[in-house]
Amino acid sequence: MAKESLVRIAQLSCGSEYSGIQKEIDTAASMVNAEIIFPEISIDEVRSVEDNFGFKVASPDLKLMMARAKAIVEGRTMADAVLIASCFRCAEGALVRNEIRRYIYANSKIPVISYSFTERTTSSTLLTRLEALTTTARRRSLLAREHQEGLTAGVDSGSTTTKAVIMKDDEIIGTGWVSTIKVVESANEALEKALAEAGITRDDVQAIGVTGYGRFLLSEEFNADLVQEEITVNSKGAVYLANSQHGSSTVIDIGGMDNKAIAVQDGIPGMFTMGGICAGASGRFLEMTSKRLGVDITELGDLAVKGMQQNVEMNSYCIVFGIQSLVNSLAKGSAQEDVAAAACYSVVEQVFEQQLQEIDVKEPLIMVGGSSLIEGVPKAMEELLKIKVTVPPHSQYIGAVGAALLVSGFIDK
Amino acid sequence: MVKVFIYPSNSLILSDLIDRFGHEPLAVMREVGKKIRTAGLDSPPINITPEDPKIGLKYAAVEVPSGVRGRMALLGPLLEEAEAAVIVMEPDIAFGCMGCARTNELVNFLVRTKDIPILELDYPRTEEDAKAFVHMIHDFTDGLGKGDK
């Protein structure tokens, strides 16, 4: 990763040192050239923060977190970004974490992320999150880009599929979509498809951006001009394709392996969460459902919109139990349509329960990624949230489009 | 000399008082000191590694947050050694604190399940109360005798 300006990330946390993961946080920060800082405050500020902040809690470390948040918002600590973290399964910690995040988001322009950790949290788990956080902090000018210029390529190496697009002067002129088998080979295949569709060769491409799980490998393979995590490129790609670059929006990407929910303001990601504890809430579950129903994944959506999810009981965090519910309901004679609808609803319900509680959902809600094309998924999201869901054109290529858009800022004029 | 568990477990004042009155304070600083002096460990700031919350499983189940279990990995062995305890209720943060209310609740419960002499005191808010506070700790520790050792 290219060396960029140092980003000061203020850490507001409870339990990270006693969970033995502080080193993981420090390591992930150093990988994105960031420095973890702890805002200095007086003990009197900790004593009085409950009255000032208005939240009475029992744990002193949570009071410390609130006092440090105030120091950041009031400008007494110079921070470029904020990481809020507390122990997974601590209710008191989760309440304070959410309120502090909202407080910083509402009262400053400093990007903030929150995370609940266990002792198993590693630097690689934190890397994408901190990469997105530091990008937002240091590349506001890049993220302000609203139009694609020149001839650029974007490649998104996802866990399940690899996507590539070719863009020319604000238009998508070529696309490629293949299953991810070997990262480099699949990316080359997807890119070649996109180039063929566009009727150009690699030499014609002025800049190339890569994203997704395989981005670091692809960076070397393509000598990429931009290597960017998915939070940033998906946000940018979503608001660009949905023609919603100004004001607030919410982007949801149900991926093959993990899900992202991002609150976006003027095209810049603000609060975001990445889930992925269980495959029961991922695109993989929908893939398995379609296999079990004997239909192609592209037909699952059609089937789902014709069904009634209420007719089938299916809500499991675990893909194994989810499939078990599916098999049981088919054995009881449930209609395929109802099972398809229930599977879509189950995935969406878990995204809602696990992730959407952690961000402020604002309209328009833009669904992206391959799963957004399964009509039952956005429909279930609309039913659950009672708001209209937008699925922009080319939503399955969102990461590649975001990368191609952003990388046009790197073309040598 | 009796081994006296103190709460808050990192209170320098309590630890010093127990030491001055001729007993061995069981304070968390001792356990952290061991961690920091262990060669080969590199997990700043206090050399607690992801293994410690697993050690804490002896005192709290897996559904308990890792921060509580990590703290219990330090405090648990002290509790097991304790022959007496001095507990200060609702202390000021500057007097000593382990940061986590849930850990505090568990430690306070576990110490009470042991069949050992326990002195429970309110945190003193005035000078007069502070003097009485020191006297009570002195009298308590005096009554502990010389212990088994």
Coordinates of C-alpha atoms in Angstrom, one line a residue:
Chain A
M1 CA 0.0 0.0 0.0
A2 CA 1.4 3.4 -0.9
K3 CA 2.5 5.6 2.0
E4 CA 0.1 8.4 2.5
S5 CA -0.2 11.1 5.1
L6 CA -0.4 10.0 8.7
V7 CA -4.0 9.8 10.1
R8 CA -4.6 10.3 13.8
I9 CA -7.3 7.9 14.9
A10 CA -8.7 8.6 18.4
Q11 CA -9.6 5.4 20.1
L12 CA -12.5 5.5 22.5
S13 CA -12.8 2.0 24.0
C14 CA -13.6 -0.2 26.9
G15 CA -12.0 -3.6 27.4
S16 CA -9.6 -3.7 24.4
E17 CA -6.5 -4.1 26.5
Y18 CA -8.1 -6.7 28.8
S19 CA -9.3 -8.6 25.8
G20 CA -5.7 -8.7 24.6
I21 CA -6.5 -7.1 21.2
Q22 CA -5.0 -3.7 21.6
K23 CA -2.0 -4.9 19.6
E24 CA -4.3 -6.0 16.8
I25 CA -5.8 -2.5 16.7
D26 CA -2.4 -0.9 16.6
T27 CA -1.2 -3.3 13.9
A28 CA -4.2 -2.6 11.7
A29 CA -3.7 1.1 12.2
S30 CA 0.0 1.0 11.2
M31 CA -0.9 -1.0 8.0
V32 CA -3.0 2.0 6.8
N33 CA -0.4 4.5 8.1
A34 CA -2.5 5.7 11.0
E35 CA -1.6 6.4 14.6
I36 CA -3.9 5.4 17.5
I37 CA -4.2 8.2 20.0
F38 CA -6.1 8.4 23.3
P39 CA -7.5 11.9 24.1
E40 CA -6.0 13.4 27.2
I41 CA -8.6 14.5 29.7
S42 CA -8.7 15.4 33.4
I43 CA -10.2 13.2 36.0
D44 CA -12.7 16.0 36.8
E45 CA -14.0 15.7 33.2
V46 CA -14.6 11.9 33.8
R47 CA -16.4 12.7 37.1
S48 CA -18.7 15.3 35.6
V49 CA -19.3 13.7 32.2
E50 CA -22.5 11.9 33.1
D51 CA -24.2 15.2 33.9
N52 CA -22.7 16.9 30.8
F53 CA -23.3 14.1 28.4
G54 CA -26.6 13.1 30.0
F55 CA -26.0 9.4 30.1
K56 CA -25.6 7.7 33.5
V57 CA -23.6 4.5 33.4
A58 CA -22.0 2.2 35.9
S59 CA -18.7 1.4 34.2
P60 CA -15.9 4.0 34.7
D61 CA -14.3 3.1 31.4
L62 CA -17.5 4.1 29.6
K63 CA -17.5 7.4 31.4
L64 CA -14.0 7.8 30.1
M65 CA -15.2 7.1 26.6
M66 CA -17.8 9.8 26.9
A67 CA -15.4 12.3 28.3
R68 CA -13.0 11.6 25.5
A69 CA -15.7 12.0 22.9
K70 CA -16.5 15.4 24.3
A71 CA -12.9 16.4 24.1
I72 CA -12.8 15.5 20.4
V73 CA -16.1 17.3 19.5
E74 CA -15.1 20.4 21.5
G75 CA -11.7 20.5 19.6
R76 CA -9.5 19.9 22.7
T77 CA -8.1 16.8 21.0
M78 CA -6.9 16.9 17.4
A79 CA -8.1 13.8 15.7
D80 CA -8.7 13.0 12.1
A81 CA -10.9 10.0 12.7
V82 CA -12.5 8.1 15.6
L83 CA -12.7 4.4 16.4
I84 CA -15.2 3.4 19.0
A85 CA -14.9 -0.1 20.4
S86 CA -16.3 -2.1 23.2
C87 CA -16.7 -5.8 24.1
F88 CA -19.1 -7.9 22.1
R89 CA -22.1 -8.9 24.3
C90 CA -21.8 -6.0 26.7
A91 CA -25.2 -4.2 26.6
E92 CA -24.0 -1.2 28.6
G93 CA -21.0 -0.9 26.3
A94 CA -23.2 -1.2 23.2
L95 CA -25.6 1.6 24.4
V96 CA -22.7 4.0 25.1
R97 CA -20.9 3.1 21.9
N98 CA -24.0 3.9 19.8
E99 CA -24.7 7.2 21.6
I100 CA -21.1 8.4 21.3
R101 CA -21.1 7.6 17.6
R102 CA -24.3 9.5 17.0
Y103 CA -23.0 12.4 19.2
I104 CA -19.7 12.7 17.2
Y105 CA -21.5 12.2 13.8
A106 CA -24.0 14.9 14.7
N107 CA -21.6 17.4 16.1
S108 CA -18.5 17.1 14.0
K109 CA -17.3 16.2 10.5
I110 CA -14.8 13.7 11.8
P111 CA -15.4 10.2 10.3
V112 CA -16.2 7.6 12.9
I113 CA -16.6 3.8 13.0
S114 CA -17.6 1.5 15.8
Y115 CA -16.8 -2.1 16.5
S116 CA -17.6 -4.7 19.1
F117 CA -14.7 -7.1 19.6
T118 CA -14.0 -10.4 21.2
E119 CA -10.6 -11.9 22.0
R120 CA -10.6 -13.4 18.6
T121 CA -10.6 -10.1 16.8
T122 CA -7.5 -9.8 14.6
S123 CA -5.8 -7.0 12.7
S124 CA -7.0 -8.5 9.4
T125 CA -10.6 -8.2 10.6
L126 CA -10.0 -4.6 11.5
L127 CA -8.0 -3.7 8.4
T128 CA -10.9 -3.0 5.9
R129 CA -12.7 -0.9 8.5
L130 CA -9.6 1.2 9.3
E131 CA -8.8 1.5 5.6
A132 CA -12.2 2.9 4.9
L133 CA -11.9 5.2 7.9
T134 CA -8.6 6.6 7.0
T135 CA -9.6 7.0 3.3
T136 CA -12.5 9.1 4.4
A137 CA -10.2 11.1 6.6
R138 CA -7.5 11.8 4.1
R139 CA -9.1 11.6 0.7
R140 CA -12.1 13.9 0.9
S141 CA -11.1 15.5 -2.4
L142 CA -11.0 12.2 -4.1
L143 CA -14.3 11.2 -2.7
A144 CA -15.8 14.5 -3.9
R145 CA -15.5 13.3 -7.5
E146 CA -18.9 13.1 -9.1
H147 CA -18.0 12.3 -12.7
Q148 CA -15.9 9.7 -14.4
E149 CA -13.6 11.1 -17.0
G150 CA -11.4 9.4 -19.6
L151 CA -11.1 5.7 -20.2
T152 CA -10.8 3.7 -16.9
A153 CA -11.3 0.2 -15.6
G154 CA -12.5 -1.0 -12.2
V155 CA -12.1 -4.6 -11.0
D156 CA -13.9 -5.9 -7.9
S157 CA -12.5 -9.2 -6.6
G158 CA -15.3 -10.4 -4.3
S159 CA -15.5 -13.6 -2.3
T160 CA -18.0 -15.2 -4.7
T161 CA -17.7 -13.3 -7.9
T162 CA -15.3 -11.0 -9.7
K163 CA -16.6 -8.1 -11.6
A164 CA -15.0 -5.7 -14.0
V165 CA -16.2 -2.6 -15.8
I166 CA -14.8 -0.2 -18.4
M167 CA -16.0 3.4 -18.3
K168 CA -15.6 6.2 -20.7
D169 CA -16.7 9.8 -20.0
D170 CA -19.4 8.9 -17.5
E171 CA -20.7 5.8 -19.3
I172 CA -20.3 2.1 -18.7
I173 CA -19.1 0.7 -22.0
G174 CA -18.1 -2.8 -21.0
T175 CA -18.8 -5.3 -18.2
G176 CA -17.4 -8.7 -17.1
W177 CA -18.7 -11.0 -14.4
V178 CA -17.2 -14.4 -13.5
S179 CA -17.2 -16.7 -10.4
T180 CA -14.1 -16.1 -8.2
I181 CA -12.0 -19.3 -8.4
K182 CA -8.4 -18.1 -8.4
V183 CA -8.2 -14.4 -7.6
V184 CA -5.8 -13.3 -10.4
E185 CA -7.1 -15.6 -13.1
S186 CA -10.7 -14.7 -12.4
A187 CA -9.9 -11.0 -12.4
N188 CA -8.1 -11.3 -15.7
E189 CA -11.0 -13.2 -17.2
A190 CA -13.6 -10.6 -16.0
L191 CA -11.4 -7.7 -17.2
E192 CA -11.0 -9.4 -20.6
K193 CA -14.7 -9.8 -21.0
A194 CA -15.3 -6.1 -20.1
L195 CA -12.6 -5.0 -22.6
A196 CA -14.0 -7.2 -25.3
E197 CA -17.5 -5.7 -24.8
A198 CA -16.0 -2.2 -24.8
G199 CA -14.0 -3.0 -28.0
I200 CA -10.7 -1.9 -26.6
T201 CA -7.4 -3.3 -25.3
R202 CA -5.7 -3.0 -22.0
D203 CA -3.3 -0.5 -23.4
D204 CA -6.1 1.9 -24.1
V205 CA -7.1 2.0 -20.4
Q206 CA -5.7 5.2 -18.8
A207 CA -6.1 4.1 -15.2
I208 CA -7.3 1.0 -13.3
G209 CA -8.8 0.8 -9.8
V210 CA -9.1 -2.5 -7.8
T211 CA -11.2 -3.4 -4.8
G212 CA -12.7 -6.3 -3.0
Y213 CA -11.0 -9.1 -1.0
G214 CA -8.4 -9.8 -3.6
R215 CA -7.5 -6.1 -4.1
F216 CA -3.9 -6.4 -2.9
L217 CA -3.1 -9.3 -5.2
L218 CA -4.7 -7.5 -8.1
S219 CA -2.9 -4.3 -7.3
E220 CA 0.4 -6.1 -8.2
E221 CA -1.1 -7.9 -11.2
F222 CA -2.5 -4.8 -12.8
N223 CA -0.1 -2.2 -11.5
A224 CA -3.3 -0.5 -10.2
D225 CA -3.5 3.2 -9.8
L226 CA -6.1 2.9 -7.0
V227 CA -6.4 0.1 -4.4
Q228 CA -9.4 0.7 -2.3
E229 CA -11.6 -1.2 0.2
E230 CA -15.2 -1.9 -0.6
I231 CA -16.9 0.5 1.9
T232 CA -15.5 3.6 0.0
V233 CA -16.0 2.4 -3.6
N234 CA -19.5 0.9 -2.9
S235 CA -20.7 4.1 -1.3
K236 CA -19.4 6.1 -4.2
G237 CA -20.6 3.7 -6.8
A238 CA -24.0 3.5 -5.3
V239 CA -24.8 7.2 -5.1
Y240 CA -23.3 7.7 -8.5
L241 CA -25.5 5.0 -10.2
A242 CA -28.5 6.0 -8.2
N243 CA -28.0 9.6 -9.1
S244 CA -28.0 10.6 -5.5
Q245 CA -24.7 12.2 -4.9
H246 CA -25.9 15.0 -2.8
G247 CA -27.5 14.8 0.7
S248 CA -28.1 11.7 2.8
S249 CA -28.5 8.2 1.6
T250 CA -28.1 4.6 2.9
V251 CA -26.3 1.9 1.0
I252 CA -26.8 -1.8 1.7
D253 CA -24.7 -4.5 0.1
I254 CA -25.6 -8.1 0.9
G255 CA -22.5 -9.8 -0.3
G256 CA -21.5 -13.4 -0.8
M257 CA -19.5 -13.5 2.5
D258 CA -20.3 -10.4 4.4
N259 CA -22.7 -7.5 4.4
K260 CA -22.2 -3.8 4.5
A261 CA -24.6 -1.1 5.7
I262 CA -23.3 2.4 5.1
A263 CA -24.7 5.8 6.0
V264 CA -23.6 8.2 3.2
Q265 CA -23.5 12.0 3.2
D266 CA -22.8 13.8 0.0
G267 CA -21.2 10.6 -1.4
I268 CA -18.9 10.2 1.6
P269 CA -19.3 7.2 3.9
G270 CA -20.1 8.2 7.5
M271 CA -21.2 5.5 9.9
F272 CA -20.9 2.0 8.6
T273 CA -21.0 -1.6 9.8
M274 CA -19.7 -4.8 8.2
G275 CA -21.3 -8.0 9.3
G276 CA -20.4 -11.5 8.5
I277 CA -20.7 -13.5 11.7
C278 CA -22.9 -16.1 9.9
A279 CA -23.6 -17.0 6.4
G280 CA -27.3 -17.3 7.2
A281 CA -27.4 -13.6 6.5
S282 CA -25.5 -13.6 3.3
G283 CA -25.8 -14.1 -0.5
R284 CA -24.4 -17.5 0.0
F285 CA -27.7 -18.6 1.8
L286 CA -29.7 -17.4 -1.2
E287 CA -27.4 -19.3 -3.5
M288 CA -27.9 -22.5 -1.5
T289 CA -31.7 -21.9 -1.4
S290 CA -31.9 -21.6 -5.2
K291 CA -29.9 -24.8 -5.6
R292 CA -32.2 -26.6 -3.2
L293 CA -35.3 -25.3 -5.0
G294 CA -33.7 -26.4 -8.3
V295 CA -33.7 -23.0 -9.9
D296 CA -31.0 -20.7 -11.1
I297 CA -30.0 -17.9 -8.7
T298 CA -31.3 -15.4 -11.4
E299 CA -34.7 -17.0 -11.1
L300 CA -35.0 -17.0 -7.3
G301 CA -36.1 -13.3 -7.2
D302 CA -39.0 -13.9 -9.6
L303 CA -40.1 -16.8 -7.6
A304 CA -39.8 -14.9 -4.3
V305 CA -42.0 -12.0 -5.4
K306 CA -44.8 -14.4 -6.1
G307 CA -44.6 -16.0 -2.7
M308 CA -45.7 -15.1 0.8
Q309 CA -42.9 -15.3 3.3
Q310 CA -45.4 -15.4 6.2
N311 CA -46.3 -18.9 5.1
V312 CA -42.9 -20.3 6.0
E313 CA -41.1 -20.0 9.3
M314 CA -37.5 -19.3 8.6
N315 CA -35.2 -17.0 10.6
S316 CA -31.9 -18.4 11.5
Y317 CA -28.5 -16.8 12.0
C318 CA -27.0 -20.1 10.9
I319 CA -26.9 -21.3 7.3
V320 CA -27.1 -24.9 8.4
F321 CA -30.3 -24.3 10.5
G322 CA -31.6 -22.1 7.7
I323 CA -31.3 -24.8 5.2
Q324 CA -32.9 -27.2 7.7
S325 CA -35.9 -24.9 7.9
L326 CA -36.0 -24.8 4.2
V327 CA -36.0 -28.6 3.8
N328 CA -38.6 -29.0 6.6
S329 CA -40.9 -26.5 5.0
L330 CA -40.6 -28.2 1.6
A331 CA -41.2 -31.6 3.2
K332 CA -44.4 -30.2 4.8
G333 CA -45.6 -29.2 1.3
S334 CA -44.8 -25.5 1.3
A335 CA -44.9 -23.8 -2.1
Q336 CA -41.6 -23.1 -3.7
E337 CA -42.6 -19.4 -4.1
D338 CA -43.2 -19.1 -0.4
V339 CA -39.9 -20.8 0.5
A340 CA -38.1 -18.4 -1.8
A341 CA -39.8 -15.4 -0.3
A342 CA -39.0 -16.6 3.2
A343 CA -35.4 -17.1 2.4
C344 CA -35.1 -13.5 1.1
Y345 CA -37.0 -12.2 4.1
S346 CA -34.8 -14.2 6.5
V347 CA -31.6 -12.7 5.0
V348 CA -33.0 -9.2 5.1
E349 CA -34.4 -9.6 8.6
Q350 CA -31.0 -10.6 9.9
V351 CA -29.3 -7.6 8.2
F352 CA -31.9 -5.5 9.8
E353 CA -31.4 -7.0 13.2
Q354 CA -27.7 -7.2 13.2
Q355 CA -26.6 -4.1 11.2
L356 CA -29.2 -1.5 10.5
Q357 CA -29.6 -0.9 14.2
E358 CA -26.1 0.6 14.2
I359 CA -26.5 3.2 11.5
D360 CA -29.1 5.9 11.0
V361 CA -31.2 4.7 8.0
K362 CA -32.0 7.7 5.7
E363 CA -33.7 7.7 2.4
P364 CA -33.0 7.0 -0.3
L365 CA -32.0 3.4 0.6
I366 CA -29.9 2.0 -2.2
M367 CA -29.4 -1.7 -2.4
V368 CA -26.4 -2.9 -4.4
G369 CA -24.4 -6.1 -5.1
G370 CA -25.6 -9.2 -6.8
S371 CA -28.2 -10.0 -4.2
S372 CA -30.0 -6.7 -5.0
L373 CA -31.0 -8.3 -8.3
I374 CA -32.9 -11.0 -6.6
E375 CA -36.2 -9.1 -6.6
G376 CA -37.4 -10.8 -3.4
V377 CA -34.5 -9.2 -1.4
P378 CA -35.3 -5.5 -2.0
K379 CA -39.0 -6.3 -1.7
A380 CA -38.4 -7.8 1.7
M381 CA -36.3 -4.8 2.7
E382 CA -39.2 -2.5 1.7
E383 CA -41.6 -4.6 3.7
L384 CA -39.4 -4.5 6.8
L385 CA -38.4 -0.9 6.7
K386 CA -41.6 0.5 5.2
I387 CA -39.5 2.7 2.8
K388 CA -38.9 2.6 -0.9
V389 CA -35.7 0.7 -1.9
T390 CA -33.7 1.9 -4.9
V391 CA -31.8 -0.7 -7.0
P392 CA -29.7 1.3 -9.5
P393 CA -28.8 0.0 -12.9
H394 CA -25.6 -2.1 -12.9
S395 CA -26.0 -2.6 -9.2
Q396 CA -24.1 -5.9 -9.3
Y397 CA -21.0 -4.1 -10.6
I398 CA -21.1 -1.5 -7.8
G399 CA -17.6 -2.0 -6.5
A400 CA -16.1 -2.0 -10.0
V401 CA -18.0 1.1 -11.0
G402 CA -16.9 2.9 -7.8
A403 CA -13.3 2.0 -8.5
A404 CA -13.5 3.1 -12.1
L405 CA -15.1 6.4 -11.1
L406 CA -12.6 7.2 -8.4
V407 CA -9.6 6.1 -10.3
S408 CA -10.4 8.6 -13.0
G409 CA -9.0 11.2 -10.6
F410 CA -5.6 9.5 -11.1
I411 CA -5.4 10.0 -14.8
D412 CA -2.4 12.1 -15.8
K413 CA -3.8 15.1 -17.5
Chain B
M1 CA 1.2 -12.1 57.5
V2 CA -2.2 -12.6 56.0
K3 CA -2.9 -12.2 52.3
V4 CA -5.6 -9.5 52.0
F5 CA -7.5 -9.0 48.8
I6 CA -8.4 -5.4 48.2
Y7 CA -11.2 -3.8 46.2
P8 CA -10.7 -1.6 44.2
S9 CA -8.1 -4.0 43.1
N10 CA -5.7 -1.4 41.8
S11 CA -5.9 1.0 44.7
L12 CA -2.4 2.2 45.6
I13 CA -3.7 3.7 48.8
L14 CA -5.4 0.5 50.0
S15 CA -2.4 -1.6 48.9
D16 CA -0.1 0.7 50.8
L17 CA -2.2 0.6 54.0
I18 CA -2.4 -3.2 54.0
D19 CA 1.4 -3.3 53.5
R20 CA 2.1 -0.8 56.3
F21 CA -0.1 -2.7 58.7
G22 CA 2.0 -5.8 58.2
H23 CA 0.1 -7.9 55.7
E24 CA 0.4 -8.8 52.1
P25 CA -1.9 -6.9 49.8
L26 CA -3.4 -8.9 46.9
A27 CA -3.5 -6.1 44.3
V28 CA -3.8 -6.4 40.5
M29 CA -0.6 -4.5 40.1
R30 CA 1.3 -7.6 41.2
E31 CA -0.4 -9.6 38.4
V32 CA 0.2 -6.9 35.8
G33 CA 3.8 -6.7 36.9
K34 CA 4.2 -10.4 36.2
K35 CA 2.8 -10.0 32.7
I36 CA 5.1 -7.0 31.9
R37 CA 8.2 -8.8 33.1
T38 CA 7.4 -12.0 31.2
A39 CA 10.0 -12.3 28.5
G40 CA 8.6 -13.0 25.0
L41 CA 5.2 -11.5 25.6
D42 CA 4.6 -8.5 23.3
S43 CA 1.0 -7.3 23.7
P44 CA 1.1 -3.7 24.9
P45 CA 0.1 -1.9 27.0
I46 CA -0.2 -4.5 29.8
N47 CA 0.9 -7.6 27.9
I48 CA -2.5 -9.3 28.2
T49 CA -2.9 -11.6 25.2
P50 CA -6.0 -13.2 23.6
E51 CA -5.1 -16.2 25.8
D52 CA -6.1 -14.4 29.0
P53 CA -9.8 -14.1 28.3
K54 CA -9.7 -17.8 27.8
I55 CA -8.1 -18.3 31.2
G56 CA -10.9 -16.1 32.5
L57 CA -13.4 -18.8 31.4
K58 CA -12.6 -20.4 34.8
Y59 CA -14.5 -17.6 36.4
A60 CA -17.0 -16.4 33.8
A61 CA -18.8 -18.3 31.0
V62 CA -18.1 -17.7 27.3
E63 CA -21.1 -15.5 26.9
V64 CA -19.5 -13.0 29.2
P65 CA -17.7 -10.2 27.4
S66 CA -14.0 -10.8 26.7
G67 CA -13.0 -7.7 28.7
V68 CA -14.6 -9.1 31.8
R69 CA -12.9 -12.5 31.3
G70 CA -9.6 -10.8 30.6
R71 CA -9.9 -8.9 33.9
M72 CA -10.9 -12.0 35.7
A73 CA -7.7 -13.7 34.4
L74 CA -5.9 -11.2 36.6
L75 CA -8.2 -11.0 39.5
G76 CA -9.2 -14.7 39.8
P77 CA -5.9 -16.0 41.1
L78 CA -5.8 -13.2 43.6
L79 CA -9.3 -14.1 44.9
E80 CA -8.2 -17.8 45.2
E81 CA -5.2 -16.8 47.3
A82 CA -7.2 -14.4 49.5
E83 CA -7.3 -15.0 53.3
A84 CA -9.1 -11.8 54.1
A85 CA -10.5 -8.9 52.1
V86 CA -11.1 -5.1 52.4
I87 CA -13.8 -3.8 50.1
V88 CA -14.4 -0.1 49.6
M89 CA -17.9 0.6 48.4
E90 CA -18.5 3.2 45.7
P91 CA -15.0 4.6 45.6
D92 CA -14.0 7.7 43.7
I93 CA -12.4 6.9 40.3
A94 CA -9.0 8.3 41.4
F95 CA -9.0 5.9 44.4
G96 CA -8.8 2.9 42.1
C97 CA -11.0 1.3 39.4
M98 CA -10.9 -1.6 37.0
G99 CA -13.1 0.3 34.5
C100 CA -15.9 -2.3 34.2
A101 CA -18.9 -2.4 36.4
R102 CA -19.7 -6.0 35.5
T103 CA -16.3 -7.2 36.6
N104 CA -16.7 -5.3 39.8
E105 CA -20.0 -7.0 40.5
L106 CA -18.6 -10.4 39.8
V107 CA -15.5 -9.8 41.9
N108 CA -17.6 -8.5 44.8
F109 CA -19.8 -11.6 44.6
L110 CA -17.0 -14.1 44.4
V111 CA -15.1 -12.6 47.4
R112 CA -18.3 -12.9 49.5
T113 CA -18.6 -16.5 48.6
K114 CA -15.3 -17.2 50.3
D115 CA -15.3 -18.1 54.0
I116 CA -12.8 -15.3 55.0
P117 CA -12.9 -12.2 57.1
I118 CA -14.2 -9.2 55.1
L119 CA -14.2 -5.6 55.9
E120 CA -16.7 -3.5 53.9
L121 CA -16.2 0.3 54.1
D122 CA -17.9 3.3 52.5
Y123 CA -15.5 5.5 50.6
P124 CA -14.7 8.5 52.9
R125 CA -15.8 11.9 51.6
T126 CA -14.5 14.1 54.5
E127 CA -11.2 14.3 56.4
E128 CA -12.9 12.9 59.5
D129 CA -14.3 10.0 57.6
A130 CA -10.9 9.4 56.1
K131 CA -9.3 9.2 59.5
A132 CA -11.9 6.8 60.7
F133 CA -11.5 4.8 57.4
V134 CA -7.7 4.3 58.2
H135 CA -8.5 3.4 61.8
M136 CA -11.0 0.7 60.8
I137 CA -8.6 -0.8 58.3
H138 CA -5.9 -0.8 61.0
D139 CA -8.2 -2.5 63.5
F140 CA -9.3 -5.1 61.0
T141 CA -5.8 -6.0 59.9
D142 CA -4.7 -6.0 63.5
G143 CA -7.4 -8.6 64.3
L144 CA -6.2 -10.8 61.5
G145 CA -3.1 -11.8 63.6
K146 CA -0.1 -13.2 61.9
G147 CA -2.0 -15.7 59.7
D148 CA -1.0 -19.2 59.0
K149 CA 2.5 -18.4 57.7

